[in-house]
Coordinates of N, CA, C and O in Angstrom, one line a residue:
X688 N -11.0 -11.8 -9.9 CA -10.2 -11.5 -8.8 C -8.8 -12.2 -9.0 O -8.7 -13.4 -9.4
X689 N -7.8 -11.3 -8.7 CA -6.5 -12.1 -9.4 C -6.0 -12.5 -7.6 O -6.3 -11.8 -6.6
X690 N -5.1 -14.0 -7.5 CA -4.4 -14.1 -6.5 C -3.0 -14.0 -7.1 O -2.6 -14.0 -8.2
X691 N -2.3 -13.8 -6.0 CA -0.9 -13.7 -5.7 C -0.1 -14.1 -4.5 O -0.4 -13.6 -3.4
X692 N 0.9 -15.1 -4.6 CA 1.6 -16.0 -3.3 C 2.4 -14.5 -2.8 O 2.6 -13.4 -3.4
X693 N 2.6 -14.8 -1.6 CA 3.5 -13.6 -1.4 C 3.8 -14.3 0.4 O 3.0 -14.0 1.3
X694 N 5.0 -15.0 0.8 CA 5.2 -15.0 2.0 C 4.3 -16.3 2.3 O 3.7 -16.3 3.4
X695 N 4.1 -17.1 1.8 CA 3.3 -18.4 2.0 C 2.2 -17.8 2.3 O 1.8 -18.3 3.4
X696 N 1.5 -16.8 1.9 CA 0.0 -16.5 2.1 C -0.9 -16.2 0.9 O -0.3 -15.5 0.2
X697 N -2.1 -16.3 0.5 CA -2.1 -15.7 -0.9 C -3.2 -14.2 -0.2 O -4.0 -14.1 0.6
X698 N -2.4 -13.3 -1.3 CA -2.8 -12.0 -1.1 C -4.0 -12.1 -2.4 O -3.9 -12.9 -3.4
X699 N -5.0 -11.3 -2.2 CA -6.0 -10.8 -3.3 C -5.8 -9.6 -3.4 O -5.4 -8.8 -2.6
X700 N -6.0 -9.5 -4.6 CA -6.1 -7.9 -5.8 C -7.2 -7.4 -6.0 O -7.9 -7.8 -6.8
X701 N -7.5 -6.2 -5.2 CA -8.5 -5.4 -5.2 C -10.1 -6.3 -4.6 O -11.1 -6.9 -5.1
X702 N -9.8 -6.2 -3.5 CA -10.9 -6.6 -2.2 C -11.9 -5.9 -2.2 O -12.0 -5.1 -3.2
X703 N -12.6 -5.9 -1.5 CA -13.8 -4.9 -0.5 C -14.5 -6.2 0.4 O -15.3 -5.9 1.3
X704 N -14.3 -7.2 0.3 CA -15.0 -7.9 1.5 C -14.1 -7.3 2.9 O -13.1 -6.8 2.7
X705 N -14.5 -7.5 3.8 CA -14.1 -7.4 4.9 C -13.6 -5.6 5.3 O -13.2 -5.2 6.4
X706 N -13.6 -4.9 4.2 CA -13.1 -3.6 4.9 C -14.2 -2.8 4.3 O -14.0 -1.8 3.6
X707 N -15.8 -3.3 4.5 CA -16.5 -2.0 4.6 C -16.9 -1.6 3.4 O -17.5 -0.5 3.3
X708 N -16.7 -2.2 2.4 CA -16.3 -1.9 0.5 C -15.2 -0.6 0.7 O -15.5 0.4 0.1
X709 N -14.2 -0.6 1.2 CA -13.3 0.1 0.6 C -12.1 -0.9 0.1 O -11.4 -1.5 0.9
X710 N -11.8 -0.8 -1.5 CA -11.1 -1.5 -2.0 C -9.4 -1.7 -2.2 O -9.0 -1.2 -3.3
X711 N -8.6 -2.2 -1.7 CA -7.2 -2.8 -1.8 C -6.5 -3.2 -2.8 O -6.9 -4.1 -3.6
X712 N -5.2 -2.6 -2.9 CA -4.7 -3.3 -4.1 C -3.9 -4.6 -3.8 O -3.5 -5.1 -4.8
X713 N -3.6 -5.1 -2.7 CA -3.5 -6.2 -2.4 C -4.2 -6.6 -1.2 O -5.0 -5.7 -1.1
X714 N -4.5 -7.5 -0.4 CA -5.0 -8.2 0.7 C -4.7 -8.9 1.3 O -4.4 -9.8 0.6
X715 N -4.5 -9.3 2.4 CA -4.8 -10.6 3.4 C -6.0 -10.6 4.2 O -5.9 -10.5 5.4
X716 N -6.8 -10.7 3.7 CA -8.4 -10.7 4.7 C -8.3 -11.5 6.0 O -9.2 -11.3 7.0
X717 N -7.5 -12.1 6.1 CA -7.5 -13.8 7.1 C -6.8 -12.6 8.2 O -7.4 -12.4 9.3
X718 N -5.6 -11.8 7.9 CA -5.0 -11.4 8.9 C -4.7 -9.6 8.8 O -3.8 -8.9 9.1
X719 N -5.8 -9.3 8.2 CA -6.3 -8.1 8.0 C -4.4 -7.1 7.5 O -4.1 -6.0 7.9
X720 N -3.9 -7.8 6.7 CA -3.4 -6.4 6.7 C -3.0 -6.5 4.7 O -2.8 -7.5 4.0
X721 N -3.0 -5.3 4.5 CA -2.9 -5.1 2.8 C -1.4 -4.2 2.8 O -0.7 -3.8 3.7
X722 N -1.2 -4.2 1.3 CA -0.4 -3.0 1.0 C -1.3 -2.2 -0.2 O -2.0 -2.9 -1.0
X723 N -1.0 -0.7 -0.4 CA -1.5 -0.2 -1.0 C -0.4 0.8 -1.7 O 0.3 1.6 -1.2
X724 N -0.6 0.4 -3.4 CA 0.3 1.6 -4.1 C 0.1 2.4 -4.5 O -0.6 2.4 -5.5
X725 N 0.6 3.6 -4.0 CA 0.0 5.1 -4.1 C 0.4 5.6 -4.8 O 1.5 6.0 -4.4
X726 N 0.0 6.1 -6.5 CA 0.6 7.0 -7.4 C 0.1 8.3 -6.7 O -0.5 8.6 -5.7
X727 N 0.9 9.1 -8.2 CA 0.3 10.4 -7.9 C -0.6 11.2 -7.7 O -0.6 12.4 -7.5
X728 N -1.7 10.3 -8.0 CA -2.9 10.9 -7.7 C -3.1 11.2 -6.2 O -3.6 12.2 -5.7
X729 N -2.6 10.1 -5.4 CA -2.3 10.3 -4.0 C -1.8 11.4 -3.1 O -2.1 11.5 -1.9
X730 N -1.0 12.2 -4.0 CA -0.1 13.0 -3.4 C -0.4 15.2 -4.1 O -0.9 15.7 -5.1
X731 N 0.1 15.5 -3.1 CA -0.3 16.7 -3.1 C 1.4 17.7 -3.4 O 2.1 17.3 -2.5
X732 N 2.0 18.5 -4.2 CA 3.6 18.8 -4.3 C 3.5 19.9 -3.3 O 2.6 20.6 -3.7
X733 N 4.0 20.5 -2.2 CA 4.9 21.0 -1.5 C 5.4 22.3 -2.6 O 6.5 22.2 -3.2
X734 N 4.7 23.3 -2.9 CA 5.8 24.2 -3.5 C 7.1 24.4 -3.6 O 7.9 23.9 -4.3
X735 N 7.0 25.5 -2.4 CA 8.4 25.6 -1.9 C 9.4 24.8 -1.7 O 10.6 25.2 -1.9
X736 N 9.0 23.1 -0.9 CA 10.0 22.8 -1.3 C 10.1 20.8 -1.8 O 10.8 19.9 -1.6
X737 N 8.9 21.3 -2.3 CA 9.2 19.6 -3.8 C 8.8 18.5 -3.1 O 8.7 17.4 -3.8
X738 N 8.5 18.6 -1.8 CA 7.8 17.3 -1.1 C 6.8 16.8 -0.9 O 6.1 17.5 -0.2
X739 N 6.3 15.5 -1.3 CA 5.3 15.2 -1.7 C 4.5 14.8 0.3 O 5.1 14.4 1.3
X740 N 3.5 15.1 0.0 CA 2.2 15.3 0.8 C 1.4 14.4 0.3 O 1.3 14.2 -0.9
X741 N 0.7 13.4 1.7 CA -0.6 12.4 1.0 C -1.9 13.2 1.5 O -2.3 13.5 2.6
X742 N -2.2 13.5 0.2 CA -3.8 14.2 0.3 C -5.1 14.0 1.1 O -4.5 13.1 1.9
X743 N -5.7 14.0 1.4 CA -6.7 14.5 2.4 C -7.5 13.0 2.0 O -7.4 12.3 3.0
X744 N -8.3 12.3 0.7 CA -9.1 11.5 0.4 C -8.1 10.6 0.9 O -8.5 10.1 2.0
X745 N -6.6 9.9 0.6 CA -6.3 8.9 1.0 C -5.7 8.7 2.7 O -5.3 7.8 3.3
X746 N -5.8 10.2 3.0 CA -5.5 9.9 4.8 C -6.8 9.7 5.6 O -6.9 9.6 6.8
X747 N -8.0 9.6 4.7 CA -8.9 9.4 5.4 C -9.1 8.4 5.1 O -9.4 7.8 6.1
X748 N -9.0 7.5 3.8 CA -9.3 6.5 3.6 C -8.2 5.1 4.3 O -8.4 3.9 4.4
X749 N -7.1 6.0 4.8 CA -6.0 5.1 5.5 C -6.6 5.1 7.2 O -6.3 4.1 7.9
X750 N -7.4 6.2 7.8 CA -8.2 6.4 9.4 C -9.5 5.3 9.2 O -10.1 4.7 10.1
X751 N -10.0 5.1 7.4 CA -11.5 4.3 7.9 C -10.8 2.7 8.1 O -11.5 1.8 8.7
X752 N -9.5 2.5 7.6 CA -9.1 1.0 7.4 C -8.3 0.7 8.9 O -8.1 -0.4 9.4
X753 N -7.9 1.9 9.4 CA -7.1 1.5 11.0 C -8.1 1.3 11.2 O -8.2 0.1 11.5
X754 N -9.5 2.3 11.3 CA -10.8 1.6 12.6 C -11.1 0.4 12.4 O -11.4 -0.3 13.4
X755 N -11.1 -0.1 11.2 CA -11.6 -1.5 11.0 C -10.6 -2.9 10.9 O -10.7 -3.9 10.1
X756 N -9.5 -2.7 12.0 CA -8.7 -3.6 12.3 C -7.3 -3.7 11.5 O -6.3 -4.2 12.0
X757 N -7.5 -3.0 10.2 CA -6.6 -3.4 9.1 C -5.1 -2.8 9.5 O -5.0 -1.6 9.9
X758 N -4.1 -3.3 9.5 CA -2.7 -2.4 8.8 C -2.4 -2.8 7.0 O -2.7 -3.6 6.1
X759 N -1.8 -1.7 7.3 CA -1.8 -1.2 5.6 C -0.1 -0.3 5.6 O 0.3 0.6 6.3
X760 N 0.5 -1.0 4.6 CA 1.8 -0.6 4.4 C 1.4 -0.1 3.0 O 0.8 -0.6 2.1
X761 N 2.0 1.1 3.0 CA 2.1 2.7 1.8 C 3.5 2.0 0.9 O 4.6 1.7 1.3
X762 N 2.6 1.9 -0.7 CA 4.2 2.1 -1.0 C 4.0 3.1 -2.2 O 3.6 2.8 -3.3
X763 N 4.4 4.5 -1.8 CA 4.7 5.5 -2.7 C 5.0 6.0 -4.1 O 5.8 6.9 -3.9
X764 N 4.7 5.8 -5.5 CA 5.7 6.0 -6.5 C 6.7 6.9 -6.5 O 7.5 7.0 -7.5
X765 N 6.9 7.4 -5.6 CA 8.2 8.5 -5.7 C 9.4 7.6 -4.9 O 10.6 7.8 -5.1
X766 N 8.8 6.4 -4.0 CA 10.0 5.7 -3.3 C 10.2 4.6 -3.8 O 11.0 3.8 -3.2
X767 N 9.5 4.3 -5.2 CA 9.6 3.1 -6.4 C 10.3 3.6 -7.1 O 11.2 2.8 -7.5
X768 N 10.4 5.1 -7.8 CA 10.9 5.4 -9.3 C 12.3 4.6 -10.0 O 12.3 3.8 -10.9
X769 N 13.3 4.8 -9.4 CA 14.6 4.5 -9.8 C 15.2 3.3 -9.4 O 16.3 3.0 -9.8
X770 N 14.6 2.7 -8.6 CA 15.4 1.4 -7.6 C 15.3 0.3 -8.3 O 14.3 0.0 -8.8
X771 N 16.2 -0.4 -8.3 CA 16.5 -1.9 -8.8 C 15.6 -2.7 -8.4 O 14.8 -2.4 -7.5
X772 N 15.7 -3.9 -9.0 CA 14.3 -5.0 -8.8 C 15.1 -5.1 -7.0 O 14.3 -4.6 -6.3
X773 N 16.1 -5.6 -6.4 CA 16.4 -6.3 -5.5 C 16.5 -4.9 -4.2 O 16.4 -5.1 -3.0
X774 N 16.6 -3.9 -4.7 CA 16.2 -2.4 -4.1 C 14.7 -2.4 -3.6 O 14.4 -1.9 -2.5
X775 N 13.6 -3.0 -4.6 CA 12.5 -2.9 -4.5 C 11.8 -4.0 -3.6 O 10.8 -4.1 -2.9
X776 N 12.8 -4.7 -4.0 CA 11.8 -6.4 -2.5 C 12.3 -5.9 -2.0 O 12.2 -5.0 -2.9
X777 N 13.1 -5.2 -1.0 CA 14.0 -5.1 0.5 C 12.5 -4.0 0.7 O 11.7 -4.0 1.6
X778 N 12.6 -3.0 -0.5 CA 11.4 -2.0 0.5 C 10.2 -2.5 0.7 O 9.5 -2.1 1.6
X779 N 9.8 -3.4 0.1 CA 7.9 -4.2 0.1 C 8.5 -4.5 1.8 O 8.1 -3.9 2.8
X780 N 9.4 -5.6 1.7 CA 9.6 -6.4 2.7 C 10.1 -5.7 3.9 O 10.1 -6.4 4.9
X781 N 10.5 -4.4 3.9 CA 10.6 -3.3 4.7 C 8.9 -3.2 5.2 O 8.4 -3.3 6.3
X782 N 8.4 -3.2 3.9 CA 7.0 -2.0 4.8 C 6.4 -2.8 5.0 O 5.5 -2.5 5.8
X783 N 6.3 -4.3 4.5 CA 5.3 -4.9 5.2 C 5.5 -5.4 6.5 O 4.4 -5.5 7.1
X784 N 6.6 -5.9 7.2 CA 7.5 -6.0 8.2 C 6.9 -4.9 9.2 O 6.2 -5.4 10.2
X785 N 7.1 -3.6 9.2 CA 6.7 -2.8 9.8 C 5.2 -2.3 10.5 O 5.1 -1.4 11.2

């Protein structure tokens, strides 16, 4: 199990205690909320018109982690691709904020 400081708390890397065995790519167990990074496996393309859709296994898997107390901040590969390192804290620190 790898740790990581993040905000004077340490987050864990890929959990399943506390949410049921469904597993996290980061954690805070103490205060139930994770962030989770969504490639494209995640995502479904929009034909017509090029926009990505979150697929059916991870909107369900995002309803089993609301019932069980958790918030969980999405962070997308399509809203990572091009952004600068200091582009990229402002958005973590955007979605976990929120």
């Amino acid at each position: 199990m790898k740790f990581r400081r993040c905000s004077s708390r340490i987050w864990v890397g890929s959990t399943s205690s506390n949410t049921g065995g469904i597993s996290l790519d980061l954690a805070d167990p103490k205060s139930k909320r994770a962030i989770e990074v969504d490639g494209p496996s995640h995502y479904l393309q929009e034909v017509s018109s090029g926009d990505y859709v979150v697929n059916g296994p991870t909107q369900f898997k995002a309803r089993l982690l609301r019932g069980l107390g958790w918030t969980v901040a999405h962070v997308a590969f399509h809203e990572w691709g091009d952004r600068s390192e200091h582009e990229r804290r402002e958005l973590l620190q955007a979605k976990v904020a929120a």
